Amino acid sequence: MAVSTDLPYVLVTGGTGFIGSHTVLVLLSQGFRVVVVDNLSNSCEEPLRRVEKLAGLREKLPFHRVDLTDKEGLRDVFRQYNISSVIHFAALKAVGESVKKPLAYYRNNVAGTLNLMDTMTEFSVKNIVFSSSATVYEAVYEGLPLREDNPLGCTSPYGRTKLFMETIIKDAVEAAEGWNAIMLRYFNPTGAHESGTMGEAPQQQFPNNLMPYVAQVAIGKLPEVHVFGSDYNTRDGTGVRDYIHVMDLAEAHVIALKRLTENHGYEIFNLGSGTGQTVLEMIRTMSEVCGRDIPYTIDPRRAGDIDTILCEPSKAAKELGFVVRRDLKQMCADLWRWQQTNPNGYE
């Protein structure tokens, strides 16, 4: 059934996921009309119900369970709504899993993006913000902040899919007039909505990312944090990474969306704080916030890990006007509030 939609909509792919759902909330709070598509392979619809409450919606947020590899299902969504722009999150995203299942990652991430760009072209939708990743960079500049012009070179199938997705979008933009695209390469998102009602809900028994793992140890779901390596060339021997609060990240996507109307063509921006924390510093800060010891054990290094990965955020500050507003303590406090009130995620 067609929806009466004279006003434009922003299509958010992967909008039930961690970053996607928080971005949907920011979009709604700023007056955008939003339609969400997601295949729910690693998420559920519950985040959208919480978005509706936080945004004070009087009607249900439009959602369609569609896999981007289902081109006809995607075309049907475009037929129903007056879509003016797209924020593209939908992708498989676990580095380790991508090594074991590379074809699944190429099929889902790359083929899905190709279908999305084809469909956007068919329906004359020429504005897209893409959720990319710092994994597209060569891991050779240890200790030096990564700039947008650093050499590219991925160490995992996941990273390669992100680079291929960027390339598909870039080529489409350069081949036809009127396109505007922004690639947002971000580093390590963490935290949760300050209400404690929305956050990261890993589907795996053992979370792939550090901070959800730390939070689950803090609340007693897991016995200890496994720290991989203590002999790196850093201040305490553990790896340094650049963390960014999920709400800062969500707000950056909306800032980028607004910039699309200025017709800059194809652009790339790094998103991060420009400062780094070691693994042990992250554990200690979470311990301080939650008021309890968080046990950890030192394990051998993992293959491919390097000492330090930092963002050089000055381009985003200068051209987007984006700087992070939430510090490490707030990331941990918001994450802990979410973990306490939702020990089993969205279940």
Short mmCIF file of N, CA, C and O in Angstrom, two decimals, residues 43-101:
data_model
loop_
_atom_site.label_atom_id
_atom_site.label_comp_id
_atom_site.label_asym_id
_atom_site.label_seq_id
_atom_site.Cartn_x
_atom_site.Cartn_y
_atom_site.Cartn_z
N SER A 43 20.28 -7.66 14.63
CA SER A 43 19.58 -6.65 15.43
C SER A 43 18.12 -7.06 15.55
O SER A 43 17.73 -8.16 15.15
N CYS A 44 17.31 -6.14 16.08
CA CYS A 44 15.86 -6.40 16.22
C CYS A 44 15.13 -5.06 16.08
O CYS A 44 15.75 -4.01 15.99
N GLU A 45 13.80 -5.12 16.08
CA GLU A 45 13.01 -3.90 15.91
C GLU A 45 12.90 -3.06 17.18
O GLU A 45 12.53 -1.89 17.12
N GLU A 46 13.20 -3.64 18.33
CA GLU A 46 12.97 -2.94 19.60
C GLU A 46 13.64 -1.57 19.67
O GLU A 46 13.06 -0.64 20.23
N PRO A 47 14.87 -1.38 19.16
CA PRO A 47 15.45 -0.03 19.21
C PRO A 47 14.55 1.04 18.60
O PRO A 47 14.49 2.17 19.10
N LEU A 48 13.82 0.68 17.54
CA LEU A 48 12.93 1.66 16.91
C LEU A 48 11.75 2.01 17.79
O LEU A 48 11.27 3.15 17.79
N ARG A 49 11.26 1.05 18.57
CA ARG A 49 10.18 1.36 19.50
C ARG A 49 10.67 2.35 20.56
O ARG A 49 9.94 3.24 20.99
N ARG A 50 11.91 2.18 20.98
CA ARG A 50 12.47 3.10 21.98
C ARG A 50 12.78 4.47 21.36
O ARG A 50 12.63 5.50 22.02
N VAL A 51 13.17 4.46 20.12
CA VAL A 51 13.35 5.72 19.40
C VAL A 51 12.03 6.49 19.35
O VAL A 51 11.98 7.71 19.58
N GLU A 52 10.95 5.78 19.05
CA GLU A 52 9.64 6.42 18.97
C GLU A 52 9.28 7.11 20.28
O GLU A 52 8.77 8.24 20.29
N LYS A 53 9.56 6.45 21.40
CA LYS A 53 9.24 7.03 22.71
C LYS A 53 10.11 8.24 23.01
O LYS A 53 9.62 9.28 23.45
N LEU A 54 11.41 8.10 22.76
CA LEU A 54 12.32 9.20 23.05
C LEU A 54 12.05 10.41 22.16
O LEU A 54 12.21 11.56 22.59
N ALA A 55 11.65 10.16 20.91
CA ALA A 55 11.38 11.25 19.97
C ALA A 55 9.97 11.80 20.12
O ALA A 55 9.64 12.81 19.50
N GLY A 56 9.13 11.14 20.94
CA GLY A 56 7.76 11.59 21.12
C GLY A 56 6.89 11.45 19.90
O GLY A 56 5.98 12.25 19.67
N LEU A 57 7.16 10.40 19.09
CA LEU A 57 6.36 10.20 17.88
C LEU A 57 4.94 9.78 18.24
O LEU A 57 4.72 8.98 19.15
N ARG A 58 4.00 10.28 17.50
CA ARG A 58 2.60 9.92 17.70
C ARG A 58 2.16 8.76 16.80
O ARG A 58 1.06 8.23 16.95
N GLU A 59 3.04 8.43 15.86
CA GLU A 59 2.73 7.32 14.96
C GLU A 59 3.95 6.43 14.83
O GLU A 59 5.07 6.81 15.21
N LYS A 60 3.75 5.25 14.32
CA LYS A 60 4.84 4.29 14.22
C LYS A 60 5.86 4.74 13.18
O LYS A 60 5.50 5.21 12.10
N LEU A 61 7.12 4.58 13.53
CA LEU A 61 8.20 4.92 12.61
C LEU A 61 8.18 3.94 11.44
O LEU A 61 8.17 2.72 11.65
N PRO A 62 8.19 4.42 10.20
CA PRO A 62 8.17 3.50 9.05
C PRO A 62 9.39 2.59 9.04
O PRO A 62 10.53 3.06 9.06
N PHE A 63 9.13 1.28 9.01
CA PHE A 63 10.21 0.30 8.97
C PHE A 63 9.85 -0.81 8.00
O PHE A 63 8.72 -1.29 7.95
N HIS A 64 10.85 -1.23 7.22
CA HIS A 64 10.66 -2.33 6.28
C HIS A 64 11.80 -3.32 6.45
O HIS A 64 12.98 -2.94 6.37
N ARG A 65 11.44 -4.58 6.67
CA ARG A 65 12.45 -5.61 6.80
C ARG A 65 12.86 -6.04 5.40
O ARG A 65 12.21 -6.86 4.74
N VAL A 66 13.95 -5.45 4.95
CA VAL A 66 14.43 -5.67 3.59
C VAL A 66 15.94 -5.88 3.64
O VAL A 66 16.66 -5.13 4.31
N ASP A 67 16.40 -6.89 2.95
CA ASP A 67 17.83 -7.11 2.76
C ASP A 67 18.25 -6.37 1.49
O ASP A 67 17.58 -6.45 0.46
N LEU A 68 19.36 -5.65 1.54
CA LEU A 68 19.76 -4.87 0.37
C LEU A 68 20.13 -5.75 -0.82
O LEU A 68 20.18 -5.26 -1.95
N THR A 69 20.38 -7.03 -0.58
CA THR A 69 20.62 -7.92 -1.72
C THR A 69 19.31 -8.28 -2.42
O THR A 69 19.33 -8.87 -3.51
N ASP A 70 18.18 -7.94 -1.82
CA ASP A 70 16.86 -8.12 -2.43
C ASP A 70 16.50 -6.84 -3.17
O ASP A 70 15.87 -5.94 -2.62
N LYS A 71 16.91 -6.75 -4.41
CA LYS A 71 16.76 -5.49 -5.14
C LYS A 71 15.30 -5.11 -5.35
O LYS A 71 14.94 -3.93 -5.25
N GLU A 72 14.45 -6.08 -5.60
CA GLU A 72 13.05 -5.76 -5.82
C GLU A 72 12.39 -5.26 -4.54
O GLU A 72 11.56 -4.35 -4.56
N GLY A 73 12.75 -5.88 -3.41
CA GLY A 73 12.24 -5.40 -2.13
C GLY A 73 12.68 -3.98 -1.85
O GLY A 73 11.92 -3.15 -1.31
N LEU A 74 13.91 -3.65 -2.20
CA LEU A 74 14.43 -2.30 -2.01
C LEU A 74 13.72 -1.32 -2.94
O LEU A 74 13.34 -0.21 -2.53
N ARG A 75 13.51 -1.72 -4.17
CA ARG A 75 12.79 -0.85 -5.12
C ARG A 75 11.38 -0.54 -4.64
O ARG A 75 10.87 0.56 -4.83
N ASP A 76 10.76 -1.52 -3.99
CA ASP A 76 9.41 -1.30 -3.48
C ASP A 76 9.38 -0.21 -2.41
O ASP A 76 8.43 0.58 -2.34
N VAL A 77 10.42 -0.16 -1.58
CA VAL A 77 10.50 0.91 -0.57
C VAL A 77 10.63 2.26 -1.25
O VAL A 77 9.96 3.23 -0.88
N PHE A 78 11.46 2.35 -2.28
CA PHE A 78 11.64 3.61 -3.00
C PHE A 78 10.35 4.04 -3.69
O PHE A 78 10.09 5.24 -3.86
N ARG A 79 9.56 3.06 -4.12
CA ARG A 79 8.28 3.41 -4.76
C ARG A 79 7.31 4.05 -3.77
O ARG A 79 6.51 4.91 -4.13
N GLN A 80 7.38 3.63 -2.51
CA GLN A 80 6.40 4.06 -1.52
C GLN A 80 6.69 5.44 -0.92
O GLN A 80 5.76 6.10 -0.45
N TYR A 81 7.95 5.83 -0.92
CA TYR A 81 8.31 7.06 -0.21
C TYR A 81 9.02 8.04 -1.13
O TYR A 81 9.73 7.65 -2.06
N ASN A 82 8.85 9.30 -0.83
CA ASN A 82 9.55 10.36 -1.54
C ASN A 82 10.93 10.53 -0.88
O ASN A 82 11.14 11.42 -0.06
N ILE A 83 11.84 9.65 -1.24
CA ILE A 83 13.16 9.64 -0.60
C ILE A 83 14.06 10.67 -1.26
O ILE A 83 14.22 10.69 -2.49
N SER A 84 14.65 11.53 -0.44
CA SER A 84 15.52 12.59 -0.96
C SER A 84 17.00 12.28 -0.73
O SER A 84 17.86 12.82 -1.43
N SER A 85 17.30 11.44 0.28
CA SER A 85 18.69 11.14 0.60
C SER A 85 18.76 9.84 1.40
O SER A 85 17.75 9.37 1.93
N VAL A 86 19.97 9.30 1.47
CA VAL A 86 20.19 8.01 2.12
C VAL A 86 21.36 8.12 3.08
O VAL A 86 22.38 8.75 2.76
N ILE A 87 21.22 7.53 4.27
CA ILE A 87 22.35 7.28 5.16
C ILE A 87 22.51 5.77 5.21
O ILE A 87 21.62 5.06 5.63
N HIS A 88 23.68 5.31 4.78
CA HIS A 88 23.88 3.88 4.52
C HIS A 88 24.77 3.25 5.60
O HIS A 88 25.99 3.43 5.61
N PHE A 89 24.12 2.50 6.51
CA PHE A 89 24.83 1.77 7.57
C PHE A 89 24.88 0.26 7.31
O PHE A 89 25.76 -0.42 7.83
N ALA A 90 23.91 -0.26 6.57
CA ALA A 90 23.69 -1.70 6.50
C ALA A 90 24.94 -2.45 6.02
O ALA A 90 25.39 -2.26 4.89
N ALA A 91 25.49 -3.30 6.90
CA ALA A 91 26.67 -4.09 6.54
C ALA A 91 26.97 -5.08 7.66
O ALA A 91 26.69 -4.81 8.84
N LEU A 92 27.53 -6.21 7.29
CA LEU A 92 28.15 -7.08 8.28
C LEU A 92 29.44 -6.41 8.73
O LEU A 92 30.12 -5.78 7.91
N LYS A 93 29.82 -6.55 10.02
CA LYS A 93 30.88 -5.65 10.50
C LYS A 93 31.92 -6.28 11.43
O LYS A 93 32.72 -5.54 12.03
N ALA A 94 31.98 -7.58 11.57
CA ALA A 94 32.94 -8.19 12.49
C ALA A 94 34.21 -8.59 11.74
O ALA A 94 34.16 -9.43 10.83
N VAL A 95 35.33 -8.00 12.12
CA VAL A 95 36.59 -8.27 11.42
C VAL A 95 36.93 -9.76 11.45
O VAL A 95 37.24 -10.36 10.42
N GLY A 96 36.89 -10.36 12.64
CA GLY A 96 37.23 -11.78 12.77
C GLY A 96 36.33 -12.68 11.96
O GLY A 96 36.79 -13.61 11.28
N GLU A 97 35.04 -12.41 12.00
CA GLU A 97 34.09 -13.21 11.24
C GLU A 97 34.34 -13.07 9.74
O GLU A 97 34.19 -14.03 8.98
N SER A 98 34.74 -11.88 9.31
CA SER A 98 34.96 -11.65 7.89
C SER A 98 36.12 -12.50 7.36
O SER A 98 36.13 -12.88 6.18
N VAL A 99 37.10 -12.78 8.21
CA VAL A 99 38.21 -13.64 7.80
C VAL A 99 37.73 -15.07 7.58
O VAL A 99 38.18 -15.77 6.67
N LYS A 100 36.77 -15.51 8.42
CA LYS A 100 36.25 -16.86 8.30
C LYS A 100 35.18 -17.00 7.21
O LYS A 100 35.02 -18.06 6.63
N LYS A 101 34.46 -15.91 6.95
CA LYS A 101 33.36 -15.95 5.99
C LYS A 101 33.48 -14.80 4.98
O LYS A 101 32.59 -13.95 4.87
#
